[in-house]
Short mmCIF file of C-alpha atoms and ligand atoms in Angstrom, two decimals:
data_model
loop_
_atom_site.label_atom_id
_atom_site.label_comp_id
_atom_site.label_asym_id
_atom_site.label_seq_id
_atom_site.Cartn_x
_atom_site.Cartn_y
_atom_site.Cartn_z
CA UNK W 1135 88.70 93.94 43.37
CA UNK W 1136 89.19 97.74 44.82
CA UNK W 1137 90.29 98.17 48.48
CA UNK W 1138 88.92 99.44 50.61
CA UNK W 1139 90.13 102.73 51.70
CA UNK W 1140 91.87 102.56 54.63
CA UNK W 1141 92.91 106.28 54.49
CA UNK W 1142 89.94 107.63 54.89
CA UNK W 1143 88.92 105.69 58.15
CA UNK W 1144 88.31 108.20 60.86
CA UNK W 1145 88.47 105.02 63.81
CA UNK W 1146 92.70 105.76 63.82
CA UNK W 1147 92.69 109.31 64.74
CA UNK W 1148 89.87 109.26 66.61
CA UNK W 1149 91.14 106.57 68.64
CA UNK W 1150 94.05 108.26 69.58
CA UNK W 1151 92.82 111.20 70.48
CA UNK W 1152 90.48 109.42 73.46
CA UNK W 1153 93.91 108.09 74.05
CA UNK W 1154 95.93 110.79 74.45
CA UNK W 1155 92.64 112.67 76.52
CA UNK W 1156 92.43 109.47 78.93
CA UNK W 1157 96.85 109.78 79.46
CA UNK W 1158 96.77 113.63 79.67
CA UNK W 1159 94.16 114.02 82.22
CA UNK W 1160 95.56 110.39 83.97
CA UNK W 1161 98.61 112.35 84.46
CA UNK W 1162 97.24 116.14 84.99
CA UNK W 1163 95.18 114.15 88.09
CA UNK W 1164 98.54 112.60 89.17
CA UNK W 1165 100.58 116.05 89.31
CA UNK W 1166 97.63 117.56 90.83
CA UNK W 1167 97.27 115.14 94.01
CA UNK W 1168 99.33 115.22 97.20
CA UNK W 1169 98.57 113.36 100.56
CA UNK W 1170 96.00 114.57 101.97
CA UNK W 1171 97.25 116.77 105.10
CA UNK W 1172 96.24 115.88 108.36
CA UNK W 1173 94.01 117.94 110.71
CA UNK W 1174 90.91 118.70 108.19
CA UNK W 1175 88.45 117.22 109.21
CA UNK W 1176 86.95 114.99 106.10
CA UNK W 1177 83.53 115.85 103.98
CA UNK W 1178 81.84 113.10 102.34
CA UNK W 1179 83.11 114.78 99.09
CA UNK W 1180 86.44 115.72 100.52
CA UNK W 1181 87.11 111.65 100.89
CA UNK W 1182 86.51 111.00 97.81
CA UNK W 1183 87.74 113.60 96.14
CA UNK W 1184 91.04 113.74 97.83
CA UNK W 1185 91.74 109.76 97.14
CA UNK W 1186 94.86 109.32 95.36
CA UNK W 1187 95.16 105.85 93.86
CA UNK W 1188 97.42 106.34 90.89
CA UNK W 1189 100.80 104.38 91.07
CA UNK W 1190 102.39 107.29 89.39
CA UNK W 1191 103.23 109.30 91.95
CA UNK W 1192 105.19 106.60 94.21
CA UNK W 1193 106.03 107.85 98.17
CA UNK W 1194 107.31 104.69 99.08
CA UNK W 1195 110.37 102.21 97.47
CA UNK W 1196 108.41 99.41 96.41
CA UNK W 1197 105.91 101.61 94.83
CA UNK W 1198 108.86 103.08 93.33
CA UNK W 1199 110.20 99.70 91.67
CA UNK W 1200 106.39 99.56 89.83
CA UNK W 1201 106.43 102.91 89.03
CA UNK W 1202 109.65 102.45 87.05
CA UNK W 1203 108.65 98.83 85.53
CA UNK W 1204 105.65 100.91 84.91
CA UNK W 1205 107.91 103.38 83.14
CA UNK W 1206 109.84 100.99 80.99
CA UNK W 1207 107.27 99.15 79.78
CA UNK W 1208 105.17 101.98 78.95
CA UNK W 1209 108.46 103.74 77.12
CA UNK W 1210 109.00 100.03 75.15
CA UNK W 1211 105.69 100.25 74.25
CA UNK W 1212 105.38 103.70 72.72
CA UNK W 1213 108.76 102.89 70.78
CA UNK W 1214 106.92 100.13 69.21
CA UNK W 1215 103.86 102.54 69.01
CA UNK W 1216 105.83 104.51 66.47
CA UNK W 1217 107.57 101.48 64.66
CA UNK W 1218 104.07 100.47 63.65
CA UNK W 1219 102.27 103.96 63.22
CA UNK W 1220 104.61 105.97 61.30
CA UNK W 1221 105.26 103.04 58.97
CA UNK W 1222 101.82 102.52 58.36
CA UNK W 1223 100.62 106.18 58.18
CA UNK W 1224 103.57 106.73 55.27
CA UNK W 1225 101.88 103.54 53.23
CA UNK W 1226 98.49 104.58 53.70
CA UNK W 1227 99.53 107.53 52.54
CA UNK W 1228 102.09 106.72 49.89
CA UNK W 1229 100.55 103.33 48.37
CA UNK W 1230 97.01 104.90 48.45
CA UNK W 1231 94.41 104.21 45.68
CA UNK W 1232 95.09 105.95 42.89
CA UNK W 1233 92.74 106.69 39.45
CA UNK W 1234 95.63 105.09 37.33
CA UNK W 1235 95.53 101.77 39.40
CA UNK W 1236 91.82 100.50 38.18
CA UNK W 1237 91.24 99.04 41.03
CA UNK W 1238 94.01 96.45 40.27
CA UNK W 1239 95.79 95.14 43.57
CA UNK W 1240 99.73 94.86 43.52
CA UNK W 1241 101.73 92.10 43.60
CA UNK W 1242 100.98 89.96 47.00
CA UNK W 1243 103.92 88.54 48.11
CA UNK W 1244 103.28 84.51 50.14
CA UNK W 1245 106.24 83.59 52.63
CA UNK W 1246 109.82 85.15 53.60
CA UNK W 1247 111.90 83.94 55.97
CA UNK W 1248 113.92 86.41 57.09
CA UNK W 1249 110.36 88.66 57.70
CA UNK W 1250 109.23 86.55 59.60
CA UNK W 1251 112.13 85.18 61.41
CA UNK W 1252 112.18 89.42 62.47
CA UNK W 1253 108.73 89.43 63.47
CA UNK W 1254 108.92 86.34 65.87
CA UNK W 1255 112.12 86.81 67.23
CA UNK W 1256 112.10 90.53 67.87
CA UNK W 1257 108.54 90.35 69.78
CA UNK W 1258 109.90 87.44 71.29
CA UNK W 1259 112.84 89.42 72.71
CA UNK W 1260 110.81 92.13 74.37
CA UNK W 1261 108.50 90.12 75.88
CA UNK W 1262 111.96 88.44 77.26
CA UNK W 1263 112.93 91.62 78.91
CA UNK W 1264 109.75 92.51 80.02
CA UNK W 1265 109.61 89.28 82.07
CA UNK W 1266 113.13 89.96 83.43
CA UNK W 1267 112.87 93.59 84.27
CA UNK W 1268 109.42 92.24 86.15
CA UNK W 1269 110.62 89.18 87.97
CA UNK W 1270 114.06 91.47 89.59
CA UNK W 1271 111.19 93.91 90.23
CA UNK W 1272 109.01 91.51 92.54
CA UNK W 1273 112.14 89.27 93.51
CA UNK W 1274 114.11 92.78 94.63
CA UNK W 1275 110.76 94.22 96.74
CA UNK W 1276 110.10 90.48 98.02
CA UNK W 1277 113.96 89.58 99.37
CA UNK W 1278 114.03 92.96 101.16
CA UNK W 1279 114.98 91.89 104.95
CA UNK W 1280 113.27 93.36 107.47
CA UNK W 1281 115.28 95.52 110.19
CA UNK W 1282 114.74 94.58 112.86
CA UNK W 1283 112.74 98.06 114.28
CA UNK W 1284 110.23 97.36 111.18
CA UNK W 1285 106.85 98.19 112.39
CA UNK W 1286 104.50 94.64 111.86
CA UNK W 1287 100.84 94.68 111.31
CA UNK W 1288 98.26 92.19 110.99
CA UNK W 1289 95.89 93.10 108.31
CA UNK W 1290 92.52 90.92 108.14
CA UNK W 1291 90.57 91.64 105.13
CA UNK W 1292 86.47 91.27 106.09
CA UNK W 1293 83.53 92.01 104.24
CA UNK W 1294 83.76 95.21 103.76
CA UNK W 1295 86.43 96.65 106.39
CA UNK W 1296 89.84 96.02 107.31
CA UNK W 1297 91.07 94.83 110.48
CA UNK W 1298 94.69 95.64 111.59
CA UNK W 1299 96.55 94.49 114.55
CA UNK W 1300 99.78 95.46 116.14
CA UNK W 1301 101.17 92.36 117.81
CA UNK W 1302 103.95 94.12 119.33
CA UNK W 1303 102.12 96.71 120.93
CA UNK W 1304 99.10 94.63 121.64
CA UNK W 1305 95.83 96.32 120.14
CA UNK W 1306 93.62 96.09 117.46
CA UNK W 1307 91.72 98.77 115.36
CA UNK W 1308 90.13 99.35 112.32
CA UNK W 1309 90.02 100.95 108.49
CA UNK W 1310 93.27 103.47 109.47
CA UNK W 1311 96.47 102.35 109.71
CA UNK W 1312 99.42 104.34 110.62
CA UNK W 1313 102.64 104.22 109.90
CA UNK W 1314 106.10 105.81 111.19
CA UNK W 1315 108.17 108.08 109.01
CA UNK W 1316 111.85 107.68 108.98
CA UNK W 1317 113.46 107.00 112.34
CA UNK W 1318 117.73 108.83 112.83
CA UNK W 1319 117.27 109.77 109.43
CA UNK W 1320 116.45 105.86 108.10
CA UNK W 1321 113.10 104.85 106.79
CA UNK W 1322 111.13 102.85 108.86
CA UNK W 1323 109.37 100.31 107.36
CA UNK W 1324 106.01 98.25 108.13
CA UNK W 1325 105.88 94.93 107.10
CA UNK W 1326 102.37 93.27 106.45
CA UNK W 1327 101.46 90.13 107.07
CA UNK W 1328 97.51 90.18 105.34
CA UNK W 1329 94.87 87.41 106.23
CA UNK W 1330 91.53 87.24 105.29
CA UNK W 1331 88.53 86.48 107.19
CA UNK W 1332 85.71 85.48 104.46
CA UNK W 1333 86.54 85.78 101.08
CA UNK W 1334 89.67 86.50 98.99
CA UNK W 1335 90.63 91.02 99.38
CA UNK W 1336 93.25 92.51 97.59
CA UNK W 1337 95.26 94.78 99.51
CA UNK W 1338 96.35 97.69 97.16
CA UNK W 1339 98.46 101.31 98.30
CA UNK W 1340 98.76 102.65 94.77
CA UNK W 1341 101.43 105.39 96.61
CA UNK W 1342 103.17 102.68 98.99
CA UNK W 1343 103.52 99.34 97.39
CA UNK W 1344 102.13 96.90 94.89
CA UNK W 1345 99.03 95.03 95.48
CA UNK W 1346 98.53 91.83 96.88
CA UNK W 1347 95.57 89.49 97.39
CA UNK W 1348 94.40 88.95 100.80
CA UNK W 1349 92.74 84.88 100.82
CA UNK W 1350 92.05 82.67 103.47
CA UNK W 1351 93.57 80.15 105.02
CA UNK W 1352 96.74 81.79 103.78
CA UNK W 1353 99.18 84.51 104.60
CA UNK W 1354 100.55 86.74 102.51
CA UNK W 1355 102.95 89.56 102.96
CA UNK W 1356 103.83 93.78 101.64
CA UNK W 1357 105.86 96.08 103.29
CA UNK W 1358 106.34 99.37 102.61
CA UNK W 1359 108.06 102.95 104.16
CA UNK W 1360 106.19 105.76 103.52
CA UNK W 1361 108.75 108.76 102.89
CA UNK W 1362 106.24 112.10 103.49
CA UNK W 1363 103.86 112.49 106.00
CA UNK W 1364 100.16 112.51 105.22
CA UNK W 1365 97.09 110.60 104.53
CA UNK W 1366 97.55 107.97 101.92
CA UNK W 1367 94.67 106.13 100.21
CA UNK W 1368 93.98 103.12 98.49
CA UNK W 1369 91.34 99.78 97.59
CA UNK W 1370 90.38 97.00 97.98
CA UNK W 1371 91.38 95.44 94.40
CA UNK W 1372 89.71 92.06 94.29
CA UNK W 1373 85.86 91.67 93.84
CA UNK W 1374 84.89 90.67 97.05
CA UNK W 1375 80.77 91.17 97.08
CA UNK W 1376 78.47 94.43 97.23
CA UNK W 1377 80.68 96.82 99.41
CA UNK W 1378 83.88 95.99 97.34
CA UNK W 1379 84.08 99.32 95.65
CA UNK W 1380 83.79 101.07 99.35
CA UNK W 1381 86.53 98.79 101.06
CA UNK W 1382 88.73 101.68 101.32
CA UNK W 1383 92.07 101.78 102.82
CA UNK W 1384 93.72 105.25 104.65
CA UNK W 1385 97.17 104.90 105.91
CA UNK W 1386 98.80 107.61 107.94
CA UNK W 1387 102.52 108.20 108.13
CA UNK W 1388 103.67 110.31 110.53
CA UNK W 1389 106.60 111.18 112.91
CA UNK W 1390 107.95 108.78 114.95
CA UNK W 1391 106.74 110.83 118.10
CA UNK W 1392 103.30 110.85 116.64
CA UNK W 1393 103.17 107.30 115.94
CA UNK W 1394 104.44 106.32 119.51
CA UNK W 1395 101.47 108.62 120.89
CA UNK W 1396 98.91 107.28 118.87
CA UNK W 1397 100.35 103.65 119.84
CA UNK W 1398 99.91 104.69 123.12
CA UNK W 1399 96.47 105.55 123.78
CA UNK W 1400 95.70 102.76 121.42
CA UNK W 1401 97.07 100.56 124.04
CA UNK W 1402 95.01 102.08 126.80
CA UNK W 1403 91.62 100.51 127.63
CA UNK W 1404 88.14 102.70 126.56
CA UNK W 1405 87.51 105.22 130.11
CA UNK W 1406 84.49 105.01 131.03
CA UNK W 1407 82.16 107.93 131.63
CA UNK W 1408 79.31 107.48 134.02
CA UNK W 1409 77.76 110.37 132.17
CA UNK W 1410 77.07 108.11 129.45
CA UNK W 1411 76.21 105.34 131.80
CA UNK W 1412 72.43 104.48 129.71
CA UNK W 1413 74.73 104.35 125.58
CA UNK W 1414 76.67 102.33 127.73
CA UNK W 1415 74.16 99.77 128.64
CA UNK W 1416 72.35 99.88 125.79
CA UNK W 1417 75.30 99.13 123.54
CA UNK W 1418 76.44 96.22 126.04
CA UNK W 1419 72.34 95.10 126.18
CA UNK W 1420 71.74 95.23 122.31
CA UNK W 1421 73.58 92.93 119.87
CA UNK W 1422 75.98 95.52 119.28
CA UNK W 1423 78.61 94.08 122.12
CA UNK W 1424 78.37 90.68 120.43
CA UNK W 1425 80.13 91.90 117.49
CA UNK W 1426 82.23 94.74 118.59
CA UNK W 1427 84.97 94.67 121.23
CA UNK W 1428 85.39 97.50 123.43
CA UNK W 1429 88.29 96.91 125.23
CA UNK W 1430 87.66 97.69 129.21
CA UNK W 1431 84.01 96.97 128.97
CA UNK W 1432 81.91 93.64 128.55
CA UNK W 1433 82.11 93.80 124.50
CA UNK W 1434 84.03 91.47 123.33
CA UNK W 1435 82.73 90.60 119.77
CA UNK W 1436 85.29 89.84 116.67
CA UNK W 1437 83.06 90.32 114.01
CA UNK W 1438 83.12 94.33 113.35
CA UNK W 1439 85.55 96.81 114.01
CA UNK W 1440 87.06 97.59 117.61
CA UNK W 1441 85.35 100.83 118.59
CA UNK W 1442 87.79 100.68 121.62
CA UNK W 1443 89.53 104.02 120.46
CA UNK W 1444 86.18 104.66 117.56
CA UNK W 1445 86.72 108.93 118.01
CA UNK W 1446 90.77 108.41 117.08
CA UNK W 1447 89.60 107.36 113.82
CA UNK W 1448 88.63 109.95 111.03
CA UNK W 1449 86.26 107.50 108.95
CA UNK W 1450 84.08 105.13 109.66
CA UNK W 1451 82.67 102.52 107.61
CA UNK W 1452 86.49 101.23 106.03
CA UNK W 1453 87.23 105.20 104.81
CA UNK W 1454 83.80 105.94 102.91
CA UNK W 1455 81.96 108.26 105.80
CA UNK W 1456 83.74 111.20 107.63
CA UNK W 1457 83.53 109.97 111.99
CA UNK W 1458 81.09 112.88 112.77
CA UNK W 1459 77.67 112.50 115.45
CA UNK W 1460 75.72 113.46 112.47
CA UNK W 1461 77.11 110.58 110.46
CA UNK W 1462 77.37 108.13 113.08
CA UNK W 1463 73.70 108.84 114.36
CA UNK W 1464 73.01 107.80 110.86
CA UNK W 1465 75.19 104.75 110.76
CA UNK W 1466 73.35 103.25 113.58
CA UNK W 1467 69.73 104.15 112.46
CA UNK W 1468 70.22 102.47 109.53
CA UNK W 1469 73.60 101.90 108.51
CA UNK W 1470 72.03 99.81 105.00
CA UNK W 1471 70.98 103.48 103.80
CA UNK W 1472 74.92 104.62 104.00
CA UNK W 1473 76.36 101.08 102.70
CA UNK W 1474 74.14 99.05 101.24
CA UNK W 1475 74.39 95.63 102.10
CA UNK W 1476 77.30 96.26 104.55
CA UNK W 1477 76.95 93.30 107.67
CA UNK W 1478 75.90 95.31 110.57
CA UNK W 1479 72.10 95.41 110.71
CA UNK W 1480 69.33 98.12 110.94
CA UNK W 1481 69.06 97.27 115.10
CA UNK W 1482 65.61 98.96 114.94
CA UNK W 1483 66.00 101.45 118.28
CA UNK W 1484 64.71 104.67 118.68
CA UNK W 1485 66.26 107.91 117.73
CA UNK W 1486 66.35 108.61 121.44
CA UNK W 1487 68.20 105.26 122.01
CA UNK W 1488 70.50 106.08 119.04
CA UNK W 1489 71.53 109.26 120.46
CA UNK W 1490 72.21 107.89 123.82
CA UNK W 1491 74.71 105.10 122.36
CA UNK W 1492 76.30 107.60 119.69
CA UNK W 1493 77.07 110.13 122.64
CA UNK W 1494 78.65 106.73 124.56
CA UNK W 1495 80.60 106.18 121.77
CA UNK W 1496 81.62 109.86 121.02
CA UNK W 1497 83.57 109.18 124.59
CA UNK W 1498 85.87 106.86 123.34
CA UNK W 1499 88.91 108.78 122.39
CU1 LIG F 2923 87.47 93.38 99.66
CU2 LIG F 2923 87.10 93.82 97.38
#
């Protein structure tokens, strides 16, 4: 019986190539992104063009560790890459049909120890090391101790926004977290402790640490230390319904003096500004104060974000929409047109009543 000939295939080469285009540009993507700087203000395109969630380019020790197991396994892998390829292009090449063969097959050989004592035992050991290298990997960003000025955060995953809370300091807010730099020189570290309030999140900062799944009625932990200052950007990595794909995350690290700032008039109660005395009442009248909390004021609801510092934030709607009036007038028209499916309801007011409430909450700074 003539075989078939395997030489001629074109699947092999062409295969690689998509392989090497899909690497090449995976990396050329990598080298190309840096945190976003702070002070531009964000464009709908700008947010999602200047996400960077690829774990190669690490800012942060634990995301370090999976870089490098990332690293290894990748280099083990392409060693065995060529073990098989080379081999196999040489035979294809070599041992090819010939004229002079007729079609006759060689000699098939049944059974050999020692061949296959090599192919179960070598496999065997790299998937040994593999495991190892992995397990110190998790074990080594898991035992880490933290100091004892480690900044902690409560992060609740909800359908489809995060919630993050600062016991020590005593607030709450929303969809950006930030984080200290180093502190005297040493990095400062946040620890996580994640909860979920519905269904099960994963909590993934490709730049800052591994991922880990948010699920109720459990708590989990991550920490991480951000080492450059800047925006950094990451997902939501466990199907979680509709809005799972826009369940953005936006961390930003900045000085220490920045951080204690922002702390600060997080801590603060919303002012209120009798100028704005009718977006006041209408928020507090309409169902909106029965599922946001405005600290200061009557709203006290748990259920969507804090708006009690809303204008500090750059995003709305967990990191997908840039925090402008023009955006938020749309948000609260119809906020099922921007995120489809998200929980907070079309709360059918007019546009004058929309503007009124949007230039309330444009107050709170
Ligand atoms: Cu939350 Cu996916």
């Amino acid at each position: 019986m003539p075989l078939p000939a395997a030489s001629k295939c074109p699947a092999v080469p062409l295969l690689l190539l998509v392989l090497f285009l899909v690497f090449s540009g995976g990396l050329q993507r990598a080298s190309a992104q840096t945190p976003e700087a702070d002070g531009d203000a964000p464009t709908m395109r700008s947010l999602s063009e200047d996400r960077n969630t690829l774990i190669l380019q690490p800012e942060s020790p634990p995301a370090r560790t999976v870089a490098d197991v990332f690293y290894l396994v990748l280099g083990i892998v392409f060693v065995i890459f060529l073990l098989v390829f080379v081999p196999l292009t040489w035979m294809l090449f070599r041992f090819r049909m010939r004229k002079e063969d007729e079609g006759i097959e060689p000699p098939q050989i049944y059974g050999s120890n020692p061949i296959e004592l090599a192919w179960t035992v070598g496999p065997g050991m790299i998937v040994l090391v593999l495991f190892l290298v992995t397990a110190r990997s998790i074990f080594e960003i898991e035992a880490a101790v933290p100091p004892a000025d480690a900044v902690r955060v409560r992060v609740i995953g909800h359908q489809w926004w995060w919630e993050y809370e600062y016991p020590e300091y005593g607030f709450i807010t929303a969809n950006e977290l930030h984080a200290p730099l180093a502190k005297d020189g040493s990095p400062r570290p946040v620890y996580v402790d994640l909860e979920s309030a519905d269904v099960i999140h994963s909590f993934w900062l490709p730049q800052l640490s591994g991922k880990t799944d948010v699920i109720p009625g459990r708590v989990n932990h991550l920490w991480f230390a951000a080492e450059r200052p800047g925006w950094y950007t990451g997902q939501c990595a466990e199907y979680c319904g509709t809005q799972h794909a826009h369940m953005w995350l936006r961390v930003k690290a900045e000085s220490e003096q920045d951080f204690k700032a922002w702390v600060a008039n997080e801590q603060r109660d919303a002012v209120f500004d009798t100028a704005h005395r009718e977006g006041h009442k209408l928020f507090m009248d309409n169902a909106c104060a029965n599922c946001h909390t405005i600290r200061g004021t009557t709203a006290a609801g748990k259920f969507a974000p804090d708006l009690t510092h809303l204008m500090s934030r750059k995003t709305i709607a967990s990191g997908i929409i840039p925090n402008t009036r023009e955006y938020l007038l749309q948000w609260i028209r119809d906020p099922q047109t921007l995120k489809v499916g998200c929980n907070m309801p079309d709360m059918k007011l007019t546009n004058a009543e929309v503007r009124k409430i949007v230039d309330y909450l444009l107050t709170l700074k």
